[in-house]
mmCIF file of C-alpha atoms and ligand atoms in Angstrom:
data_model
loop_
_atom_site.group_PDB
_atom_site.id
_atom_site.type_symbol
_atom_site.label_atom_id
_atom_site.label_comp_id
_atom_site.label_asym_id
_atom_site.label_seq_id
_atom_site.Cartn_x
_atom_site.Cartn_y
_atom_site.Cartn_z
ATOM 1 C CA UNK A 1 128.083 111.824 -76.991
ATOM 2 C CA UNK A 2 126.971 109.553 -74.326
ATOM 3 C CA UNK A 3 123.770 109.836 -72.208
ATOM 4 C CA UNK A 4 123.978 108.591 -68.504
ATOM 5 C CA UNK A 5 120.401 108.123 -66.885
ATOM 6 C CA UNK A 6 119.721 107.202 -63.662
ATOM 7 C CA UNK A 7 116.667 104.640 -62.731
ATOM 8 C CA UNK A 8 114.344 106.938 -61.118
ATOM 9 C CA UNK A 9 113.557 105.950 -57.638
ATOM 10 C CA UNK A 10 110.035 105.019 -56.644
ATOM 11 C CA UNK A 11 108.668 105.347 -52.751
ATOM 12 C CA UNK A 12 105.078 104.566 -53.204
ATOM 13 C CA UNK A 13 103.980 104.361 -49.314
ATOM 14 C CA UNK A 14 104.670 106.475 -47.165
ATOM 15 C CA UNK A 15 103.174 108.099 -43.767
ATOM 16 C CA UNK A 16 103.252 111.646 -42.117
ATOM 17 C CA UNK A 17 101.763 113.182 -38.946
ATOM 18 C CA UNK A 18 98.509 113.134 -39.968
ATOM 19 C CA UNK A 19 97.958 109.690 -39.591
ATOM 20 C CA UNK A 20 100.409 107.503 -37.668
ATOM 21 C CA UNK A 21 103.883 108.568 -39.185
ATOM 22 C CA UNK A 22 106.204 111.154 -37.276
ATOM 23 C CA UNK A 23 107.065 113.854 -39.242
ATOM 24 C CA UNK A 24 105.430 117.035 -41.056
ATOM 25 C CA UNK A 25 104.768 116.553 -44.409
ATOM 26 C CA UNK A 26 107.392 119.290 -45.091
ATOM 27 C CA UNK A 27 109.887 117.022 -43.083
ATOM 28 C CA UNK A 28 108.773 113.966 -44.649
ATOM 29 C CA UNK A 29 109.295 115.401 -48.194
ATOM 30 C CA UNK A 30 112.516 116.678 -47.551
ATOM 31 C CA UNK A 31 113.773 113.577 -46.169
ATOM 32 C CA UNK A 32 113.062 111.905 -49.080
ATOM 33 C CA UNK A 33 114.651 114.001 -51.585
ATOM 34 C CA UNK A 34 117.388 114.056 -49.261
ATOM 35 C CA UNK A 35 117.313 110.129 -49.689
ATOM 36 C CA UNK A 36 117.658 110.366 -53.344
ATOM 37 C CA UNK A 37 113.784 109.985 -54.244
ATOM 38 C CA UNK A 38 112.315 110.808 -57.143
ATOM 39 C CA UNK A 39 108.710 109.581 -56.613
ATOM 40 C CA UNK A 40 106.937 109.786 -53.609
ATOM 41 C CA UNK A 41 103.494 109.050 -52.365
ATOM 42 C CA UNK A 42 101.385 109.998 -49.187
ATOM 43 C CA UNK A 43 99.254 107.463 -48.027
ATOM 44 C CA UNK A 44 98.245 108.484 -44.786
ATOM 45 C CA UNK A 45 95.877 106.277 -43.251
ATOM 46 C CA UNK A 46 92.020 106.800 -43.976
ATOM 47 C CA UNK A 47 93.031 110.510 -44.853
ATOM 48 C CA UNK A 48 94.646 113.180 -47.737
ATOM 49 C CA UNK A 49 94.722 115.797 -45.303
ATOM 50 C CA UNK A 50 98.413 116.411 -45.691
ATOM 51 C CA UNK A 51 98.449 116.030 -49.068
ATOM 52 C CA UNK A 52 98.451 119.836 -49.668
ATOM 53 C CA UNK A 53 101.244 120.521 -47.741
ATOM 54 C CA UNK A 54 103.274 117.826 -48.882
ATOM 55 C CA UNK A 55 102.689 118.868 -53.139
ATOM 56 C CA UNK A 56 103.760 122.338 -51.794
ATOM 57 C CA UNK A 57 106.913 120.867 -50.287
ATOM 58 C CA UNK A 58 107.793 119.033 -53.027
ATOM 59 C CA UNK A 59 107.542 121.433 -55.716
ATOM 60 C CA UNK A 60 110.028 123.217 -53.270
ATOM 61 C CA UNK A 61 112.155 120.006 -53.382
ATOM 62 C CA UNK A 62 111.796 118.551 -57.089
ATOM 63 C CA UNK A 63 110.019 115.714 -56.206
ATOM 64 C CA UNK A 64 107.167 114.267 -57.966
ATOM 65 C CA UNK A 65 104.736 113.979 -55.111
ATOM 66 C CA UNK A 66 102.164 111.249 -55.916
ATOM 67 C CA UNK A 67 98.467 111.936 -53.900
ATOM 68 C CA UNK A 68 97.557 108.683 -51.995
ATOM 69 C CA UNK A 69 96.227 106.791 -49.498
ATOM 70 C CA UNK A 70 95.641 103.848 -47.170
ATOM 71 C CA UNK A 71 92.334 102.859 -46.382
ATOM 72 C CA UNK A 72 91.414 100.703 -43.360
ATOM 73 C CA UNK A 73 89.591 97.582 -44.603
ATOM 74 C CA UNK A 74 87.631 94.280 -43.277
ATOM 75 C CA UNK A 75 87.845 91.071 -45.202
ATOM 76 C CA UNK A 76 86.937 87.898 -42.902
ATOM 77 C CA UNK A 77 88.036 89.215 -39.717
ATOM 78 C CA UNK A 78 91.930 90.300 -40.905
ATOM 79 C CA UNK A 79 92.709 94.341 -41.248
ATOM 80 C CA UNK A 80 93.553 94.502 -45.184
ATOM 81 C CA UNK A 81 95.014 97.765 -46.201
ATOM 82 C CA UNK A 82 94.230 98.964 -49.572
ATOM 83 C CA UNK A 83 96.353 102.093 -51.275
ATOM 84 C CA UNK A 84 95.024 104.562 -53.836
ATOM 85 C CA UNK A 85 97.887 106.310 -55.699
ATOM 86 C CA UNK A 86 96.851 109.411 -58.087
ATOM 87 C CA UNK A 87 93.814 109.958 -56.418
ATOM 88 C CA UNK A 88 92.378 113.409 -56.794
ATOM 89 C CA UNK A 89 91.944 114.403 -52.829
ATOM 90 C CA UNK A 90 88.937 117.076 -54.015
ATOM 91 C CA UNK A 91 86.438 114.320 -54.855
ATOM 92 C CA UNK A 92 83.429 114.838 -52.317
ATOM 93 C CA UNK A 93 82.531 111.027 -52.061
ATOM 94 C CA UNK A 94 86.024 110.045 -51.103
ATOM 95 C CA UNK A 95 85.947 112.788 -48.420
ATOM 96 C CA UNK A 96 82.440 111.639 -47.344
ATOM 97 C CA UNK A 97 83.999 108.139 -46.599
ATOM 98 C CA UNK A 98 87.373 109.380 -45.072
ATOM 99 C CA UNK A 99 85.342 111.336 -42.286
ATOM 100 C CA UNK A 100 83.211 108.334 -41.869
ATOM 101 C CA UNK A 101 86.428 106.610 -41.184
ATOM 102 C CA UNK A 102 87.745 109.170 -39.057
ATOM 103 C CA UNK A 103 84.207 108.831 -37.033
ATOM 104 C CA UNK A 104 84.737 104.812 -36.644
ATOM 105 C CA UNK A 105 88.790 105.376 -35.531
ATOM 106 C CA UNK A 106 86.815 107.741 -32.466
ATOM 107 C CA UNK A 107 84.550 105.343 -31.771
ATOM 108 C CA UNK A 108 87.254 102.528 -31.548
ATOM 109 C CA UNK A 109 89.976 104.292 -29.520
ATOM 110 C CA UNK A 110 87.062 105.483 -27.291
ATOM 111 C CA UNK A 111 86.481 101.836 -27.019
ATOM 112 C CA UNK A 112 90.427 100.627 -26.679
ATOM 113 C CA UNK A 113 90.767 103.412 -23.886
ATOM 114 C CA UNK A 114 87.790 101.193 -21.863
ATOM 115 C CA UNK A 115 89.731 98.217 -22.267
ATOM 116 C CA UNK A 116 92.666 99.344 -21.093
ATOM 117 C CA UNK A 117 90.782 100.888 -18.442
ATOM 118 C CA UNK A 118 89.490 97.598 -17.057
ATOM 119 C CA UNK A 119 92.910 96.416 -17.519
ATOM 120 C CA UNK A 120 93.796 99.134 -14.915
ATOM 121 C CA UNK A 121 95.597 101.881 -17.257
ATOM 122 C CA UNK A 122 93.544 105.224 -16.842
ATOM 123 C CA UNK A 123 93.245 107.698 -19.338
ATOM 124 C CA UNK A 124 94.471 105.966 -22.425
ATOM 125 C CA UNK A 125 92.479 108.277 -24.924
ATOM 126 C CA UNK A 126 93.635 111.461 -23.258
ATOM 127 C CA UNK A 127 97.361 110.141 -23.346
ATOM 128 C CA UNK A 128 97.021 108.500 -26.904
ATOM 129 C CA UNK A 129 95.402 111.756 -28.515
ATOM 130 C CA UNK A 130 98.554 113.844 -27.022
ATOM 131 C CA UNK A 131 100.287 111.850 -29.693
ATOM 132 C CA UNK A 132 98.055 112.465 -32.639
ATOM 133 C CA UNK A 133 99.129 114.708 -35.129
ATOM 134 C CA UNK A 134 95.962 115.467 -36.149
ATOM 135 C CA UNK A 135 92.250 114.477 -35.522
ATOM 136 C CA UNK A 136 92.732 111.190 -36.201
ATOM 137 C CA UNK A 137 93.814 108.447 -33.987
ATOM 138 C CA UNK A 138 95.582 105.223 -34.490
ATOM 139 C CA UNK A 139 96.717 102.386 -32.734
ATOM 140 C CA UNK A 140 100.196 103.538 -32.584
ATOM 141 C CA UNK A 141 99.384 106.653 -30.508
ATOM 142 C CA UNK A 142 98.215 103.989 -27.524
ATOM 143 C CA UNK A 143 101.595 101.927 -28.243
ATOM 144 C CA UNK A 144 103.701 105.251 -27.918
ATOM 145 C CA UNK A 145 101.457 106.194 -24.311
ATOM 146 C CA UNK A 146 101.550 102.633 -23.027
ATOM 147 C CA UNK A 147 105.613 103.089 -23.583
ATOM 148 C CA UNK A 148 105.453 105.979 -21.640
ATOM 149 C CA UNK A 149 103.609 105.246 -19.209
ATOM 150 C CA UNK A 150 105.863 102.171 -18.497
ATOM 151 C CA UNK A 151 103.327 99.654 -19.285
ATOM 152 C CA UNK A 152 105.284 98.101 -22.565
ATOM 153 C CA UNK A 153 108.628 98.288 -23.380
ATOM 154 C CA UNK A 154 108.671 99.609 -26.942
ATOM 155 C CA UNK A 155 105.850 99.884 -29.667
ATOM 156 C CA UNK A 156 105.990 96.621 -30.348
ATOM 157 C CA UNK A 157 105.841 94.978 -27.168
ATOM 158 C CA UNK A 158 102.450 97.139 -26.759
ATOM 159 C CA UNK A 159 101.256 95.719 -29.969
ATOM 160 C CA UNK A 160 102.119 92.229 -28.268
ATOM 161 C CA UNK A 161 100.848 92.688 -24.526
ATOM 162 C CA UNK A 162 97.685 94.733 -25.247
ATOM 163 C CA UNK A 163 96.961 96.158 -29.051
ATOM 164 C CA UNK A 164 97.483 93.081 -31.556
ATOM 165 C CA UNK A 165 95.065 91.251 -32.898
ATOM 166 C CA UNK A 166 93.518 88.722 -30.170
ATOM 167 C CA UNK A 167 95.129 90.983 -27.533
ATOM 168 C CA UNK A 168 93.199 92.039 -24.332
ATOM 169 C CA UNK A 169 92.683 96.006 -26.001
ATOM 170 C CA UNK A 170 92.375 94.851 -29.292
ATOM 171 C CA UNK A 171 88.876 96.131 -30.909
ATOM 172 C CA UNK A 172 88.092 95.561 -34.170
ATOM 173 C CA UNK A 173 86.760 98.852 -35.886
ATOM 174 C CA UNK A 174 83.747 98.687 -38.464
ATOM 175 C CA UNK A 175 85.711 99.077 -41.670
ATOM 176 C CA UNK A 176 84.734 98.638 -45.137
ATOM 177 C CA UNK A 177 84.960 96.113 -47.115
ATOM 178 C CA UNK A 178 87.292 96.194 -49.774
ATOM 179 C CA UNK A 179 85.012 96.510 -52.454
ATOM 180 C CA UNK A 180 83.769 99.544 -50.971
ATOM 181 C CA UNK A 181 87.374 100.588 -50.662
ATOM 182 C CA UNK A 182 88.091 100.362 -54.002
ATOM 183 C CA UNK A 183 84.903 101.808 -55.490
ATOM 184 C CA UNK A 184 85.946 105.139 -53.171
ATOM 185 C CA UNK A 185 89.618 105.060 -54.618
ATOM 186 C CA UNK A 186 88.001 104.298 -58.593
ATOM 187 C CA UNK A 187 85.486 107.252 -57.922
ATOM 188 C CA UNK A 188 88.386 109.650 -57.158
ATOM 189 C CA UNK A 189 90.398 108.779 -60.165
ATOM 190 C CA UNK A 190 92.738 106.741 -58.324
ATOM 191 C CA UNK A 191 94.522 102.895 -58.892
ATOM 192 C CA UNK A 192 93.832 100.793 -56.151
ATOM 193 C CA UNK A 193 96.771 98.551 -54.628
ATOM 194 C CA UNK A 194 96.545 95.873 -52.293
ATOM 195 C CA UNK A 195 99.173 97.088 -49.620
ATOM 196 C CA UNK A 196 101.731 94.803 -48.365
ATOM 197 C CA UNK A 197 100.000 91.364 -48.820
ATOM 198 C CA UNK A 198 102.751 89.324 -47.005
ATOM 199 C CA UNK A 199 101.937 91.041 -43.661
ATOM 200 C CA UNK A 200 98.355 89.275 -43.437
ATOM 201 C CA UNK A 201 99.765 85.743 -42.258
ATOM 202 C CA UNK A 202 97.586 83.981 -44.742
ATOM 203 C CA UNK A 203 97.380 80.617 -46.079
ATOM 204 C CA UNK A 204 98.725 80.672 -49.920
ATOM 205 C CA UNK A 205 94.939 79.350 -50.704
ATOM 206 C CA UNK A 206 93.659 82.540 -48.729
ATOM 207 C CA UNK A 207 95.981 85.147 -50.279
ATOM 208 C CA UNK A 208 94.708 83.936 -53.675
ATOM 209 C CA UNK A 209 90.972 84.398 -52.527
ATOM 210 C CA UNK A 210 91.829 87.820 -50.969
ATOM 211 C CA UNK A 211 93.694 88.581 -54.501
ATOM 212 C CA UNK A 212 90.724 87.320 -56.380
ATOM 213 C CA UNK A 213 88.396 89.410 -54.561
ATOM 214 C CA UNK A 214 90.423 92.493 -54.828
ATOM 215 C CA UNK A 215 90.753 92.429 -58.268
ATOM 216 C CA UNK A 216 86.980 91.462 -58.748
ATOM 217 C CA UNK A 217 86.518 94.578 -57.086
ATOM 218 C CA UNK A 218 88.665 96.514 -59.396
ATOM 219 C CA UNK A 219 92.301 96.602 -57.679
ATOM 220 C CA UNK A 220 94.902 97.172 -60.192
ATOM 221 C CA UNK A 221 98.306 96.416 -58.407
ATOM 222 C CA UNK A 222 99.634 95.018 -55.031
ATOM 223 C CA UNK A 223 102.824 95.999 -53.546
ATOM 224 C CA UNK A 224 105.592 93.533 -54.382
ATOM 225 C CA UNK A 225 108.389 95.122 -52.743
ATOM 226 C CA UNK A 226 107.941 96.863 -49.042
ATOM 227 C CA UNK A 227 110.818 98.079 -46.189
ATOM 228 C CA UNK A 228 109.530 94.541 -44.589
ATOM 229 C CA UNK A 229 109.847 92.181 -47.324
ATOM 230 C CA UNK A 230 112.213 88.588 -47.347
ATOM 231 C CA UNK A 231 113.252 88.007 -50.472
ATOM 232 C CA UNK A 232 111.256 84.522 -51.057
ATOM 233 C CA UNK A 233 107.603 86.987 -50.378
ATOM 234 C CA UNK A 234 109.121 89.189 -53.252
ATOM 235 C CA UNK A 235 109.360 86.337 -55.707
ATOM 236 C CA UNK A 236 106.026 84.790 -54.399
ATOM 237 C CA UNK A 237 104.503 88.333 -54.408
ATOM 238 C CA UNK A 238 105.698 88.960 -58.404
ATOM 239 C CA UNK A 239 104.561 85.561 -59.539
ATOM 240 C CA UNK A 240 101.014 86.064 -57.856
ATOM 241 C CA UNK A 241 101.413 89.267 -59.515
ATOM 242 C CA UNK A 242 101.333 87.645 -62.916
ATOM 243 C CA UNK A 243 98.568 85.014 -62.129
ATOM 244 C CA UNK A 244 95.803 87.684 -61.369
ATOM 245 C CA UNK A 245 97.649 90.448 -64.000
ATOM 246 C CA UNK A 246 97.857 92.980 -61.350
ATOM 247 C CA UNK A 247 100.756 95.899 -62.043
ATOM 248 C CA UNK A 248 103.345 95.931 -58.982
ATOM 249 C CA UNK A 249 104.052 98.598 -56.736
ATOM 250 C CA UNK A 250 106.616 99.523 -54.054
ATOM 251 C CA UNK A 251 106.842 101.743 -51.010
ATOM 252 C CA UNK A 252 108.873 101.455 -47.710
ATOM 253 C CA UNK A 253 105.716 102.473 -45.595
ATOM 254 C CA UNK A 254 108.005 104.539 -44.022
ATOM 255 C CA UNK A 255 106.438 105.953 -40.233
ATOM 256 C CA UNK A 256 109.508 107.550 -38.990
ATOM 257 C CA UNK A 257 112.600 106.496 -36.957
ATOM 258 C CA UNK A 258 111.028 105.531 -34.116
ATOM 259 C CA UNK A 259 108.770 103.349 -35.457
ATOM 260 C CA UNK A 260 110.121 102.253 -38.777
ATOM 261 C CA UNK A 261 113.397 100.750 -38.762
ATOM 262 C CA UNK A 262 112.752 101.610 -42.858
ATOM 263 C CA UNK A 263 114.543 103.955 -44.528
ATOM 264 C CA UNK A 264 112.678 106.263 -47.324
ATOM 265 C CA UNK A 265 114.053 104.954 -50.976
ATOM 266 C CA UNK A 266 115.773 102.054 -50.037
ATOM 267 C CA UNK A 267 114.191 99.548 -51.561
ATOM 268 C CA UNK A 268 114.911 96.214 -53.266
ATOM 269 C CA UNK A 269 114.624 96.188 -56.901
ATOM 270 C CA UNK A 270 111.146 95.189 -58.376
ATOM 271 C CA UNK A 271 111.686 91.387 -60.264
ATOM 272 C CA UNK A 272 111.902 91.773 -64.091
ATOM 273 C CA UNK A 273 108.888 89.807 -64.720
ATOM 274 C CA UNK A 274 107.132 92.553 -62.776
ATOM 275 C CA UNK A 275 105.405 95.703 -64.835
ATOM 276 C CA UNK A 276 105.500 98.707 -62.505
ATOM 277 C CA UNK A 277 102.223 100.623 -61.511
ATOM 278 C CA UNK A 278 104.032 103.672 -62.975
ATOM 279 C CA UNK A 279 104.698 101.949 -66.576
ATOM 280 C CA UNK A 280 101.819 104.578 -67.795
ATOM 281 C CA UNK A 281 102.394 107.286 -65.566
ATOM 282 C CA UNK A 282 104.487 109.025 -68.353
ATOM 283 C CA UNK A 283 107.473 109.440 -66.033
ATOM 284 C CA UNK A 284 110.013 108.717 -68.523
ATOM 285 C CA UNK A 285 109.973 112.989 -68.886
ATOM 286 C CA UNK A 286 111.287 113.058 -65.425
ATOM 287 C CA UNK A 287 114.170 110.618 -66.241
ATOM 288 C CA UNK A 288 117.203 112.456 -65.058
ATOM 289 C CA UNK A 289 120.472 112.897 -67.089
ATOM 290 C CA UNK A 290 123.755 112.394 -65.018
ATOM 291 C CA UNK A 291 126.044 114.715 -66.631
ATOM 292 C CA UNK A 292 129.731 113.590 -66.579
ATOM 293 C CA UNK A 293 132.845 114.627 -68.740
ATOM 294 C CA UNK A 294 131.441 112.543 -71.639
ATOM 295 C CA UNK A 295 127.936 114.511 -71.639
ATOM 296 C CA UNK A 296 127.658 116.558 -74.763
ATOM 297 C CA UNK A 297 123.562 116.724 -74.030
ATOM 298 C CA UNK A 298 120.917 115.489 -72.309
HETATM 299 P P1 LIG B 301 95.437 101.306 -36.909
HETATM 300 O O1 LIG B 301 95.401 101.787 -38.332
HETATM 301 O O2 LIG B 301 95.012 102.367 -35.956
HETATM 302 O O3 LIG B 301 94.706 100.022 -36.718
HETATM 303 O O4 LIG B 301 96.953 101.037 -36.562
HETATM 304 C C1 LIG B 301 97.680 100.184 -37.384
HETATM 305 C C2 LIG B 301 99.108 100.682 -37.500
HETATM 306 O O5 LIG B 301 99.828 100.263 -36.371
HETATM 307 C C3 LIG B 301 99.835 100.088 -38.690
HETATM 308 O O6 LIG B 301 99.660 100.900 -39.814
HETATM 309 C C4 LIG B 301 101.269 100.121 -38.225
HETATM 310 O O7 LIG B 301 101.810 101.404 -38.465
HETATM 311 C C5 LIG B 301 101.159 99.932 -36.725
HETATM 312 N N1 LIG B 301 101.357 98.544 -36.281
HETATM 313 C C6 LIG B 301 100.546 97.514 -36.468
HETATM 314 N N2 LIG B 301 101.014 96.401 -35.883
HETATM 315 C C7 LIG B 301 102.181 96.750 -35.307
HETATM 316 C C8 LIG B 301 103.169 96.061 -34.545
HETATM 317 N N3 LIG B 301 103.038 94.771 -34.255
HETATM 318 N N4 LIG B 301 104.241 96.753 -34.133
HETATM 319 C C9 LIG B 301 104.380 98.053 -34.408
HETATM 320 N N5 LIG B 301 103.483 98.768 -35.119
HETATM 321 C C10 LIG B 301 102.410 98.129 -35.568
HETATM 322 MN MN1 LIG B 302 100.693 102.775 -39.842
HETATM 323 MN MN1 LIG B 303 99.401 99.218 -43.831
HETATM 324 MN MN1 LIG B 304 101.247 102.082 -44.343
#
């Protein structure tokens, strides 16, 4: 009697129409169990609203759908993203604050769309809201018009010429702070993770502040392992992970394959000294048994 069982695999950010990624959450969800997924969490930016959808796909699908997010945050000028996993998407305060977001991602594009119109591109808002797939507008939505409209080459050269930070249609929005992030993601039941903390271009001395502020706050976990990562950030990443305890987490932040040259699952392997976010999740029930010619049981 032998038993054979796979590692399960883990894709703990991930985006769908709703905020900036491509596809339906249907799509999405199918794509990933497609990809050999077992785990797989939403984080839409600054909203749940295809969370519902997505749980419904993946009870279709057989994958364990985990209900997140990605909330928009300010700490000393730099954009920090912070992700609730397990959050429960009913709680009336965390709605309150996701349609307050919502209201400041208007009031910046409406802003962006007057930059770029003294930069002598008309219309921006119209022509970035034909790309939303939903009420809410992001950043990428003016890369994918300014592409279009011939102004950039590809997304990222819009991020370069006009959208990036210090960039002539760059506008900061009035986001939290990340103790207020937090609190909202603790008040719906949810673990707060600092989302991909390589991408913030800071000093080692100011990751460590922004690390001990996050945790002061209540953060439980940063992501160790994204579809971005060099290998010497994972190491760094997992050792920072054991100075300030925080649990490690993983996720391709997949948008779609347009904008993500990511692919859903395919992820490096989390560093041993690292204890996954999902240690106490109780997934070991969902461990699957490979059955081969050996397999009595399972
Ligand atoms: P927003 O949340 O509206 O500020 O938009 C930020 C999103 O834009 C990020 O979540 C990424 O998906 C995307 N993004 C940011 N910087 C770049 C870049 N340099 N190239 C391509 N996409 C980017
Ligand atoms: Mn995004
Ligand atoms: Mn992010
Ligand atoms: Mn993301």
């Amino acid at each position: 009697m032998e038993k054979i069982h796979k590692p399960l695999i883990f894709d703990l950010h991930s985006h769908s129409c709703y905020s900036d990624g491509e596809l339906q959450p249907t799509q999405l969800v199918t794509r990933a169990s497609q990809a050999g997924v077992n785990v797989l969490a939403l984080t839409d930016h600054d909203t749940t609203a295809g969370l519902h959808e997505a749980q419904q796909a993946a009870q279709q699908t057989g994958i364990t759908l985990i209900s997140g997010v990605e909330i928009s945050t300010d700490w000393k000028k730099h954009e920090i993203h912070i992700i609730g996993l397990n959050i429960d998407a009913d709680c009336a305060a965390l709605q309150a604050q996701l349609a307050a977001q919502l209201a400041r991602r208007s009031e910046r594009a409406l802003t962006i769309a007057a930059r770029l119109q003294q930069l002598g591109i008309a219309d921006a808002y119209a022509g970035a809201r034909q790309f939303a797939g939903s009420e809410l507008i992001a950043r990428p939505h003016f890369a994918k018009f300014l592409v279009m409209n011939g102004h950039a080459k590809d997304i990222s050269a819009a991020f370069r010429k006009f959208l990036g930070r210090g960039k002539p249609a760059h506008v900061p929005a009035a986001w939290p702070t990340i103790v207020e992030a937090v609190a909202w993601i603790k008040q719906a039941g949810g673990q707060a993770i600092l989302a991909h903390p390589a991408r913030y271009r800071l000093t080692a001395a100011k990751l460590r502040i922004l690390l001990q502020t996050f945790k002061e706050a209540g953060g439980v976990g940063l992501e160790v392992i994204t579809g971005y990562y060099k290998p010497s950030e994972v190491a760094l990443m997992a050792d920072l992970g054991e100075e300030f305890n925080l649990l490690a987490s993983q996720g391709s932040d997949f948008h779609g394959d347009s904008l993500s040259k990511v692919r859903l699952g395919v992820l490096a392997a989390l560093p041993a000294k690292c204890r996954p976010v999902w240690y106490d999740w109780g997934m070991e029930r969902l461990a699957q048994c490979e059955n081969d010619e050996k397999t009595i049981s399972c």
